[in-house]
mmCIF file of C-alpha atoms and ligand atoms in Angstrom:
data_model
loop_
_atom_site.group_PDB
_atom_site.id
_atom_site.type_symbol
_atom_site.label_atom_id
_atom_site.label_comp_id
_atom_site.label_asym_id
_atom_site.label_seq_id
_atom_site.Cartn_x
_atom_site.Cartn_y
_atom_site.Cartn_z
ATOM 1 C CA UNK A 28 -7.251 26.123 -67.355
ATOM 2 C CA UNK A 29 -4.136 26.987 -65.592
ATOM 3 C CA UNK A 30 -0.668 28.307 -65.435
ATOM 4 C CA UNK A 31 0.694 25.244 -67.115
ATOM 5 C CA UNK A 32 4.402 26.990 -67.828
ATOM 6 C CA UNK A 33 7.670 25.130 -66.729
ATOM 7 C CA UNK A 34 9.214 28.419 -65.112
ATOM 8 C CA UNK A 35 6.581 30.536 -64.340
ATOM 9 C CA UNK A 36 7.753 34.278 -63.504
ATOM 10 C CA UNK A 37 7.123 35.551 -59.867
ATOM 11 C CA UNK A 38 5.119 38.764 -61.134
ATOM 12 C CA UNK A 39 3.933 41.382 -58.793
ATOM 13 C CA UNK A 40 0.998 42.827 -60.009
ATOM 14 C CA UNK A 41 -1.664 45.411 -58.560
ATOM 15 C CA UNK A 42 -1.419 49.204 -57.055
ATOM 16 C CA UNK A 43 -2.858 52.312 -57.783
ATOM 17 C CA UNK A 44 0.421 52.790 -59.659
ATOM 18 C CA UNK A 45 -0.154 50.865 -62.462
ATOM 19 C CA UNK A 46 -3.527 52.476 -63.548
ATOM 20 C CA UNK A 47 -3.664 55.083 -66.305
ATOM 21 C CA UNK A 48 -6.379 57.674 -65.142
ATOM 22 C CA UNK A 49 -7.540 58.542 -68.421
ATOM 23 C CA UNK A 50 -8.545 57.641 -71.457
ATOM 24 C CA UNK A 51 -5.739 55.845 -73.520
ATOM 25 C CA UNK A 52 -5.407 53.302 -76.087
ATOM 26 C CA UNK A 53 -2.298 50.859 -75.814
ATOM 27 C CA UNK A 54 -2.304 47.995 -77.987
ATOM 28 C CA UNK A 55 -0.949 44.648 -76.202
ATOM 29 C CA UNK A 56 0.273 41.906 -78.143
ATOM 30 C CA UNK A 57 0.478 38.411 -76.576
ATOM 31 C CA UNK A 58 2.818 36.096 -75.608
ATOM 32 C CA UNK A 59 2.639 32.717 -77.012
ATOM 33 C CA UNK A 60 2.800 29.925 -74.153
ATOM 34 C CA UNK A 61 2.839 26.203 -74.599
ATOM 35 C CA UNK A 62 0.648 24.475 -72.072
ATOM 36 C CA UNK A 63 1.180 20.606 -72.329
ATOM 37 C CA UNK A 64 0.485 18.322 -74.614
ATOM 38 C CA UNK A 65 0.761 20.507 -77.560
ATOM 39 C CA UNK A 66 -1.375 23.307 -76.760
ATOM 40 C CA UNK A 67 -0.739 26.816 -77.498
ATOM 41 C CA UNK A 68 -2.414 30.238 -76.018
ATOM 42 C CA UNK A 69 -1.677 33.544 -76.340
ATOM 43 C CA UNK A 70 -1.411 34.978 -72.981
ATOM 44 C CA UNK A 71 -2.758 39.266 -72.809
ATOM 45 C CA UNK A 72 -2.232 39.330 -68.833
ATOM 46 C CA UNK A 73 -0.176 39.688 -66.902
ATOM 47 C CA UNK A 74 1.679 41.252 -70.085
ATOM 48 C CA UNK A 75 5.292 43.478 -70.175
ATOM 49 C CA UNK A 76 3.033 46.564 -70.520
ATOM 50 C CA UNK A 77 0.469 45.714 -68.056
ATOM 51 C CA UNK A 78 -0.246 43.426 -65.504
ATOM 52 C CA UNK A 79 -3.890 43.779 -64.167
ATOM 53 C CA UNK A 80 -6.832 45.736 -65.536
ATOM 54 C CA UNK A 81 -9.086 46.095 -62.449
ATOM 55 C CA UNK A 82 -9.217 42.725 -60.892
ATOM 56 C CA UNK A 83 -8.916 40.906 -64.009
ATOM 57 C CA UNK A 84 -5.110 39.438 -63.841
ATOM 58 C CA UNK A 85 -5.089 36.616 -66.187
ATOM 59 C CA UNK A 86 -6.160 36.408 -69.862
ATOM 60 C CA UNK A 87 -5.241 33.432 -72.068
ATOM 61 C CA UNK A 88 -7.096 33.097 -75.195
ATOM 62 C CA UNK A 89 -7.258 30.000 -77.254
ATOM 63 C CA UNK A 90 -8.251 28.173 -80.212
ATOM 64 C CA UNK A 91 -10.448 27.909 -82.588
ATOM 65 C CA UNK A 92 -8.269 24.724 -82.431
ATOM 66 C CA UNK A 93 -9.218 21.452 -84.398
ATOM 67 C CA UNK A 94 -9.782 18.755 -81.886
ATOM 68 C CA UNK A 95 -11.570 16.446 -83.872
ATOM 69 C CA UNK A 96 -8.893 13.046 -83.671
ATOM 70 C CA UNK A 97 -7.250 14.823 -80.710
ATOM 71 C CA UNK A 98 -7.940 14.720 -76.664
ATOM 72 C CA UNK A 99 -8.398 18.743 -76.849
ATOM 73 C CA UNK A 100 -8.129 20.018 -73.211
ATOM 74 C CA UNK A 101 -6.208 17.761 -70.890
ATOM 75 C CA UNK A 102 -5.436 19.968 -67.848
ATOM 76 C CA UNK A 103 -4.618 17.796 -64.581
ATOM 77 C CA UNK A 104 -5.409 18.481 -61.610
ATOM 78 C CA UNK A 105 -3.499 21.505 -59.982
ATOM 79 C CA UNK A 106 -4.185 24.135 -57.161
ATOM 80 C CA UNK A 107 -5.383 27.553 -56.819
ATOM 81 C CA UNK A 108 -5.935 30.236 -54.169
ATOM 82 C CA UNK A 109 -6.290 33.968 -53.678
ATOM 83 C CA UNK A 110 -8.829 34.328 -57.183
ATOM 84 C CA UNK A 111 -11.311 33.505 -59.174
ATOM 85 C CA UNK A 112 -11.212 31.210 -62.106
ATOM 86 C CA UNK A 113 -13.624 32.353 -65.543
ATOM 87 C CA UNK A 114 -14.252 29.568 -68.359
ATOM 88 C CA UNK A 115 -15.321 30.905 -71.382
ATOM 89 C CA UNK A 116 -16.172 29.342 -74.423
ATOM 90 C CA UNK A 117 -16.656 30.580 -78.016
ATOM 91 C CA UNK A 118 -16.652 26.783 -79.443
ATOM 92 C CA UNK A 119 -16.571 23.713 -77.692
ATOM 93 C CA UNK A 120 -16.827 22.465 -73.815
ATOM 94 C CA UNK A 121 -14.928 21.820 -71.138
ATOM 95 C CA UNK A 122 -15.313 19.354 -68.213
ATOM 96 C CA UNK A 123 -14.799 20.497 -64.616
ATOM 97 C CA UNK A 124 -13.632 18.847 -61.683
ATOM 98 C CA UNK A 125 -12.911 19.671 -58.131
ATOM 99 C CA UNK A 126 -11.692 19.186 -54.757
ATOM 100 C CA UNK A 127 -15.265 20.769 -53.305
ATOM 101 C CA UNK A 128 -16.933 17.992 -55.417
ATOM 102 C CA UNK A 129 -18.231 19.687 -58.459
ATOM 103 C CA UNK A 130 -18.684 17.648 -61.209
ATOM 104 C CA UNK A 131 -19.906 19.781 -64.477
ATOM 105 C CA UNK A 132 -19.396 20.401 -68.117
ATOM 106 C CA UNK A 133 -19.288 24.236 -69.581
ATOM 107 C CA UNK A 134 -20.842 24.871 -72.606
ATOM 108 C CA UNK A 135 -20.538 27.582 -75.052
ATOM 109 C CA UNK A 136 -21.225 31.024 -73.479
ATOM 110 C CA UNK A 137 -22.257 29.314 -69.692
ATOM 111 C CA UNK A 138 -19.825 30.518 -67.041
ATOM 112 C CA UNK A 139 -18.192 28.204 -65.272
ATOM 113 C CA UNK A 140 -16.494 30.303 -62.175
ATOM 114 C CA UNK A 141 -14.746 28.849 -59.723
ATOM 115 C CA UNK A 142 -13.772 30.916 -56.454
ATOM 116 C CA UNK A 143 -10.687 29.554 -54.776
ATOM 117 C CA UNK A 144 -10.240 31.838 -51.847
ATOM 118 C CA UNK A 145 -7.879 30.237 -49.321
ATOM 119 C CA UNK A 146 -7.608 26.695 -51.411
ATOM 120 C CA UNK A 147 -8.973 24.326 -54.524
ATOM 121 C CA UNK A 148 -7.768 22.171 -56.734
ATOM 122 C CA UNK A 149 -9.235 21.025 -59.952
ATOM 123 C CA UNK A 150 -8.932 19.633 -63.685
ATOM 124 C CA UNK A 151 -9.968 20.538 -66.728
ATOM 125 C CA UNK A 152 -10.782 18.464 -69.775
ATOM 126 C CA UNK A 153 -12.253 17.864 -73.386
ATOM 127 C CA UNK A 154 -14.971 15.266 -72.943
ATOM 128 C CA UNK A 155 -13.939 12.419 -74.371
ATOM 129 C CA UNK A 156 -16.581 12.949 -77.235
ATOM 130 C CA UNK A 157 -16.246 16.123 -77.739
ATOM 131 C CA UNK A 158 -16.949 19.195 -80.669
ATOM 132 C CA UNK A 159 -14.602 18.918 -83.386
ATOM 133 C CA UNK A 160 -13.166 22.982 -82.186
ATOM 134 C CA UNK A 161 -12.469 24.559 -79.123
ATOM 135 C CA UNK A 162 -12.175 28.226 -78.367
ATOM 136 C CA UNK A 163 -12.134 30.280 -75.484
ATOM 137 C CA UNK A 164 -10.669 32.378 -72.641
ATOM 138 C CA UNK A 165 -9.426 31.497 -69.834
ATOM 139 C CA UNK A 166 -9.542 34.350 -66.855
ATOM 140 C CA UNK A 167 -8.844 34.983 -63.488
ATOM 141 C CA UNK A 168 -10.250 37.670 -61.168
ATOM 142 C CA UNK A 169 -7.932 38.817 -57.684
ATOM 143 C CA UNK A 170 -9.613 38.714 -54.830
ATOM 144 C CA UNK A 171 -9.125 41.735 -52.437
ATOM 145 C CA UNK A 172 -7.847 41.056 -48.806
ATOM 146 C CA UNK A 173 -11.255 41.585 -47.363
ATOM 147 C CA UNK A 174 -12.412 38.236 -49.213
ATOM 148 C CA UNK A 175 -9.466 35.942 -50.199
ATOM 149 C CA UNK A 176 -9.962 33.309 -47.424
ATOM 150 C CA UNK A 177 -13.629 33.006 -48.427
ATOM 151 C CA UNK A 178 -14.633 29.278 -48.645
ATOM 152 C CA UNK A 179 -13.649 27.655 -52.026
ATOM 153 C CA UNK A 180 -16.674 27.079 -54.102
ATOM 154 C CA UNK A 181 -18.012 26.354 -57.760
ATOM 155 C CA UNK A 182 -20.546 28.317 -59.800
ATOM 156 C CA UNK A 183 -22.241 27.268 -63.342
ATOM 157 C CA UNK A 184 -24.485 29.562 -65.076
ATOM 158 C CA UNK A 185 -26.021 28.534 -68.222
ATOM 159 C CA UNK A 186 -28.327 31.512 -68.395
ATOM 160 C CA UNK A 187 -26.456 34.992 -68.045
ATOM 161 C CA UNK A 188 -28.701 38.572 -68.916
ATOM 162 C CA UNK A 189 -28.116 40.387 -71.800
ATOM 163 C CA UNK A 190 -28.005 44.143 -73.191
ATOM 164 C CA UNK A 191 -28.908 44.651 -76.581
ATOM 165 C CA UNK A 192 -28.528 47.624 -78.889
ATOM 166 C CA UNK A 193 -28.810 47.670 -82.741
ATOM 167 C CA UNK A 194 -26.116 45.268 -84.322
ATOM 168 C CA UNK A 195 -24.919 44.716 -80.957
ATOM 169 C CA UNK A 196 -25.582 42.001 -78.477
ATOM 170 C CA UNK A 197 -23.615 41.364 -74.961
ATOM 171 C CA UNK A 198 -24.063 38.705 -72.563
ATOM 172 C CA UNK A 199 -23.011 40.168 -68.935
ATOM 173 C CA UNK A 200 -20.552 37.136 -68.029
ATOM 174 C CA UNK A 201 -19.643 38.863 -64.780
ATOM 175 C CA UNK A 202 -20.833 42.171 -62.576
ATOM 176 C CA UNK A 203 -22.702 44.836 -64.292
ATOM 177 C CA UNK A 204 -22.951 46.324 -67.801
ATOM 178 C CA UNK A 205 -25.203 49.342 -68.275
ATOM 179 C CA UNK A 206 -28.629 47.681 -66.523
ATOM 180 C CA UNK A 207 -28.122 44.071 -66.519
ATOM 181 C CA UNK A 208 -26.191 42.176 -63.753
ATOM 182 C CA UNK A 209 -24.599 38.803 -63.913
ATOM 183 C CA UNK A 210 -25.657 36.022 -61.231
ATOM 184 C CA UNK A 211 -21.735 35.017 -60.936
ATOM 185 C CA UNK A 212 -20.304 36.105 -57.472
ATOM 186 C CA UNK A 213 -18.103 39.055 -57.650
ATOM 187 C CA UNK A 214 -15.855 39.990 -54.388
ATOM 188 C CA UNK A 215 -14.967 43.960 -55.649
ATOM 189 C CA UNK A 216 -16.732 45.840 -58.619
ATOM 190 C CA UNK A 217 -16.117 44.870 -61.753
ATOM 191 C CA UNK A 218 -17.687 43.821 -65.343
ATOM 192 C CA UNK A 219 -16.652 41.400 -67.886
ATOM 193 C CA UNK A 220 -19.282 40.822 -70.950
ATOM 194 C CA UNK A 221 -18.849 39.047 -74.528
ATOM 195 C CA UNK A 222 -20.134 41.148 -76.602
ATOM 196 C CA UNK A 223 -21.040 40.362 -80.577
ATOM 197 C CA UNK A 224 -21.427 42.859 -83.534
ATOM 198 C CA UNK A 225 -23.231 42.230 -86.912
ATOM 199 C CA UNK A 226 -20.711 42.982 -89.853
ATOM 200 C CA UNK A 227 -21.629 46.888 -90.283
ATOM 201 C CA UNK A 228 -22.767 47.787 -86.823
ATOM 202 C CA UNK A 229 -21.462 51.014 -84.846
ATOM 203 C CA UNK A 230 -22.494 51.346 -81.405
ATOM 204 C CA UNK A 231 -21.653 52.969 -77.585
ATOM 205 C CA UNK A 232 -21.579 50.891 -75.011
ATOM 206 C CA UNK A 233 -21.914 52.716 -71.386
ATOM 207 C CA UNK A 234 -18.853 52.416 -69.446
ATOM 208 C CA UNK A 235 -18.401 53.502 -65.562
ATOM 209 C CA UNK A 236 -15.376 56.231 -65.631
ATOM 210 C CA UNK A 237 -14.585 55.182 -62.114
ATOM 211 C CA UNK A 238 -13.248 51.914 -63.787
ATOM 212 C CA UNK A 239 -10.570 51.217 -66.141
ATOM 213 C CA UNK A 240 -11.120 48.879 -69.286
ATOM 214 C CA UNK A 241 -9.401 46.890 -72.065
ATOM 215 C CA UNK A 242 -11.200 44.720 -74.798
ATOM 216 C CA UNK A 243 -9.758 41.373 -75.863
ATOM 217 C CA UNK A 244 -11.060 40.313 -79.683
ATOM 218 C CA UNK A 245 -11.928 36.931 -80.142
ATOM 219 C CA UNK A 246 -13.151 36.676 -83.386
ATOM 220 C CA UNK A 247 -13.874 38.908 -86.573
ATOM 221 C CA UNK A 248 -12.736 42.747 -87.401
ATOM 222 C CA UNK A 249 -13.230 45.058 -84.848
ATOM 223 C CA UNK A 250 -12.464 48.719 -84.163
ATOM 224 C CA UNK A 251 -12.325 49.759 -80.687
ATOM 225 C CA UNK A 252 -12.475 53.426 -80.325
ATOM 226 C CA UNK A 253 -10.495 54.190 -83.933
ATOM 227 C CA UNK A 254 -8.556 51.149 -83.232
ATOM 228 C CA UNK A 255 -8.505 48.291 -84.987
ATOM 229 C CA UNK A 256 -7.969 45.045 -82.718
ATOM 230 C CA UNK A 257 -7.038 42.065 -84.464
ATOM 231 C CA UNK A 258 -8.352 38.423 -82.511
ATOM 232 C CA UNK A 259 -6.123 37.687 -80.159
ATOM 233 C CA UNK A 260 -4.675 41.083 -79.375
ATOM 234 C CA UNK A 261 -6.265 43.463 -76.187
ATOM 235 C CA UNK A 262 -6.224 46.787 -75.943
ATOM 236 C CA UNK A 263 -6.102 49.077 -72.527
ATOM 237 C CA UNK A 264 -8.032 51.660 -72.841
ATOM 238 C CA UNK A 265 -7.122 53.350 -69.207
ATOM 239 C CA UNK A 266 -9.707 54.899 -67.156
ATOM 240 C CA UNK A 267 -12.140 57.738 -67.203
ATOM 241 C CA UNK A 268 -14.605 57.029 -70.119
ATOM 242 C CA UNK A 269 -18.355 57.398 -70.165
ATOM 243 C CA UNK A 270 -19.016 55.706 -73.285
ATOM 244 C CA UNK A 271 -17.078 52.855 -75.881
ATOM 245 C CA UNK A 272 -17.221 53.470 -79.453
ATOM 246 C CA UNK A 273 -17.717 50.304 -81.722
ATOM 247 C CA UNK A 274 -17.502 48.972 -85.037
ATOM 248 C CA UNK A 275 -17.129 45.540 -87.444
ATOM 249 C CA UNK A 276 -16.220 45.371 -90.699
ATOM 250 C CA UNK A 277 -17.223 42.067 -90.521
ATOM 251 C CA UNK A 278 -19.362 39.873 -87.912
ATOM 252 C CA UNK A 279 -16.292 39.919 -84.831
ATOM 253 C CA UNK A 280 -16.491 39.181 -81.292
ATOM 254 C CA UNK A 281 -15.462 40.963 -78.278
ATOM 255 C CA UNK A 282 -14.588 40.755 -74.398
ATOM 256 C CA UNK A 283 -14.906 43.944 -72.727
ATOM 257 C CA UNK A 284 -13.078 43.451 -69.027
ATOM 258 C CA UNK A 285 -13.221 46.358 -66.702
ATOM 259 C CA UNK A 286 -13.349 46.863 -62.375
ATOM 260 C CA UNK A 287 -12.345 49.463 -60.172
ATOM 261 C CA UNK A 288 -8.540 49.541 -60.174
ATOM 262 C CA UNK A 289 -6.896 47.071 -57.600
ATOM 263 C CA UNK A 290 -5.368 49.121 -55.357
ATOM 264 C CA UNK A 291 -3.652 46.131 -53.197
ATOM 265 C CA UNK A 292 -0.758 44.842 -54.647
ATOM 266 C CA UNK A 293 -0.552 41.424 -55.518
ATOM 267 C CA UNK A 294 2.240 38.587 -55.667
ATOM 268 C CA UNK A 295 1.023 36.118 -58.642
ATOM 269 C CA UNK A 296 2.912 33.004 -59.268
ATOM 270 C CA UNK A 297 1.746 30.135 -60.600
ATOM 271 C CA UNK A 298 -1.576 29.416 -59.873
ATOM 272 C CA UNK A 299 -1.272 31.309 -56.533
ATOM 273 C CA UNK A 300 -2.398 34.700 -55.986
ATOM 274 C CA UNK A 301 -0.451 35.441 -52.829
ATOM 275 C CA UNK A 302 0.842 38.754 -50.576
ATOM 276 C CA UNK A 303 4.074 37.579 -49.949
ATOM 277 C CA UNK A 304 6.594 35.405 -50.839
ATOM 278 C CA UNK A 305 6.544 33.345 -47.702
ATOM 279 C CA UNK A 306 3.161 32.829 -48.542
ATOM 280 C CA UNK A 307 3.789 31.424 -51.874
ATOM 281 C CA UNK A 308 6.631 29.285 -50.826
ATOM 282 C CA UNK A 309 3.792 27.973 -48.204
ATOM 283 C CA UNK A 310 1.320 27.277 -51.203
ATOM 284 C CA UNK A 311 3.853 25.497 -53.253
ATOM 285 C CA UNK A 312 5.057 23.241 -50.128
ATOM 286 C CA UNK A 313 1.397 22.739 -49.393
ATOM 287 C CA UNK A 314 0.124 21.588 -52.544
ATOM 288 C CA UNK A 315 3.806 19.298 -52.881
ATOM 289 C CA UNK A 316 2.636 17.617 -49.517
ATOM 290 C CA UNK A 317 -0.965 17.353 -50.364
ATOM 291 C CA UNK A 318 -2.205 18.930 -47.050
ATOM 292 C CA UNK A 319 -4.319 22.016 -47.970
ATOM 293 C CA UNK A 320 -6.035 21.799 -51.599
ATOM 294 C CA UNK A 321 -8.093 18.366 -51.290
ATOM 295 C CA UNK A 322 -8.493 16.070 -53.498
ATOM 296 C CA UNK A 323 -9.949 15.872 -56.940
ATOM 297 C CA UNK A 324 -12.133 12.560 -57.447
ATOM 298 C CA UNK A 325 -12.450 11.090 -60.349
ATOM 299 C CA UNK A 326 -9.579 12.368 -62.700
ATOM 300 C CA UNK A 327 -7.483 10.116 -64.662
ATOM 301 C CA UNK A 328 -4.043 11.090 -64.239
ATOM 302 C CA UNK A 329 -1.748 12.380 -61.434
ATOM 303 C CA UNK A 330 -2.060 16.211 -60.331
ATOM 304 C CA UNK A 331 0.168 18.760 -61.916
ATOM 305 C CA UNK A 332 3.634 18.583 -59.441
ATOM 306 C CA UNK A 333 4.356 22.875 -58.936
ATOM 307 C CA UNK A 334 7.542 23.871 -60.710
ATOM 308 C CA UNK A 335 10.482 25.130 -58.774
ATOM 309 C CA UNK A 336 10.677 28.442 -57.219
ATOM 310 C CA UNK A 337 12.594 31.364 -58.800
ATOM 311 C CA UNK A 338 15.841 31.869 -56.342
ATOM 312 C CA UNK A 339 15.380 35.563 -56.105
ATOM 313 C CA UNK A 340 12.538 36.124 -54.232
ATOM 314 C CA UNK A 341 10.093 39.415 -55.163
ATOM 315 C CA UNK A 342 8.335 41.848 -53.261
ATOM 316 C CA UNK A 343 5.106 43.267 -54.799
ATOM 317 C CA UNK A 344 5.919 47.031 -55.563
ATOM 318 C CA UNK A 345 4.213 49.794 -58.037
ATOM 319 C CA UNK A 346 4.625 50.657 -61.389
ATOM 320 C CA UNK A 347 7.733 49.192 -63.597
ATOM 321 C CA UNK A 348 7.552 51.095 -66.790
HETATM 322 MN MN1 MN B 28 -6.809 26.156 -63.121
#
């Protein structure tokens, strides 16, 4: 999906000084955004109390929504550059298009990851006969300096590993949880898994303490390390732990996001991830005069025009709170 909002904030994200170095537990709530035609998410990054947790700097979770007599998904085509795009889907599936040529519908649990590095564009959309609901997260990764030039290209993976544990069951949707590795190209370390427990289970799932972690619930009643984390809400849970403890009171569903803190800081606006502002006033004129992000084939409708610029321009800097 995408950064759909009218007046998107220029939001300077990344640095060491952002990271909590040990264990904490801060509960974010999110911020409801309207994306076009109707369509609501609650948005968990960047959020007032924390704007990236390892190279994960976009969360939008949405849905279960009732699509049955309605066109569900109907993101145009718009640009990205600088990250990585993760579809994820609980119910439902989306339909991908882009400007490299890819052509491909996302089921439930397949990852659909697109890598924009220095330029993309693409849609999104319901199929027009589609499942009756639609839920999932939308999320994007940074990519460091070393790597955010890198070629644009499309990934789909329908079959992703798993780790398994009484009452417990993840599917590694990105880098590497405990022993099993996803196939989905990562560009620094970093892990995201869905992760489902049976109504009842407890468990401890292995965490690096190198990286810092927050869990987003999807589904059910969860408790996260004493906490409990209602669907929709994340919660940080800082660096420095060996182990996660678990529980459901009733069958619930998880995302566990994690990496090595991003120690470059980042200028995000839009659907740029960008170093400076003269770099994202060179996006936005770009994708205005159509000469960097291609062309998608195929979609019905006209591409997403970019909003205007804030007039007070940003420059990325360490922690705010
Ligand atoms: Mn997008």
């Amino acid at each position: 999906m995408s950064n759909l909002e009218r007046q998107p904030a220029l939001s300077a994200c990344g640095g060491r000084g952002f990271v909590v170095a040990e264990p904490v537990r801060e509960l974010l709530s999110p911020r409801r955004v309207t994306l076009g035609a109707g369509t609501e998410v609650r948005r968990l990054l960047p959020n007032l109390g924390r704007r990236m947790v390892g190279a994960w700097c976009f969360v939008d979770h949405y849905g279960p929504d009732d699509i049955a007599d309605e066109p569900g998904m109907q993101v145009a085509p718009h640009p990205h550059q600088g990250l990585q795009t993760v579809s994820w889907l609980h119910q439902g599936e989306v339909l991908h298009r882009d400007s490299v040529g890819s052509l491909q519908t996302v089921g439930v649990r397949e990852l659909g990851l697109m890598t924009s590095g220095s330029g993309i564009s693409h849609s999104e959309e319901s199929p027009r006969r589609h499942a009756r609901f639609l839920h999932g997260a939308q999320l994007w990764v940074a990519l460091p300096d070393a790597h955010r030039q890198v070629a644009p290209h499309f990934e789909h993976h329908g079959e992703l590993p798993h780790v398994t544990a009484p009452g417990l069951s993840a599917t590694v949707i990105m880098g590497t949880l405990d022993t099993a590795t996803s196939p989905g190209t990562t560009y620094s370390p970093l892990v995201g898994a869905d992760i489902t427990l049976a109504a009842g289970a407890g468990a401890r799932l292995p965490l690096e303490p190198d990286f810092e972690y927050a869990v987003l619930s999807m589904a059910g009643e969860a408790v996260v390390d004493g906490v409990p984390v209602l669907p929709g809400s994340m919660l940080y849970l800082g660096c420095g732990r060996t182990e996660l403890p678990l529980r459901a009171s009733s069958d619930a569903s998880l995302m566990l996001l994690g990496g090595e803190p991003f120690e470059e800081e980042i200028l995000m606006w839009w659907n740029f991830v960008a170093r400076t502002n003269e770099e994202i006033q060179q996006a936005r004129s770009q994708w205005m005069g159509g000469t960097r992000y291609g062309e998608v084939k195929g979609y019905d409708g006209a591409p997403i025009p970019a909003p205007e610029l804030p007039p007070v321009p940003l420059k990325p800097r360490g922690r705010v709170r």
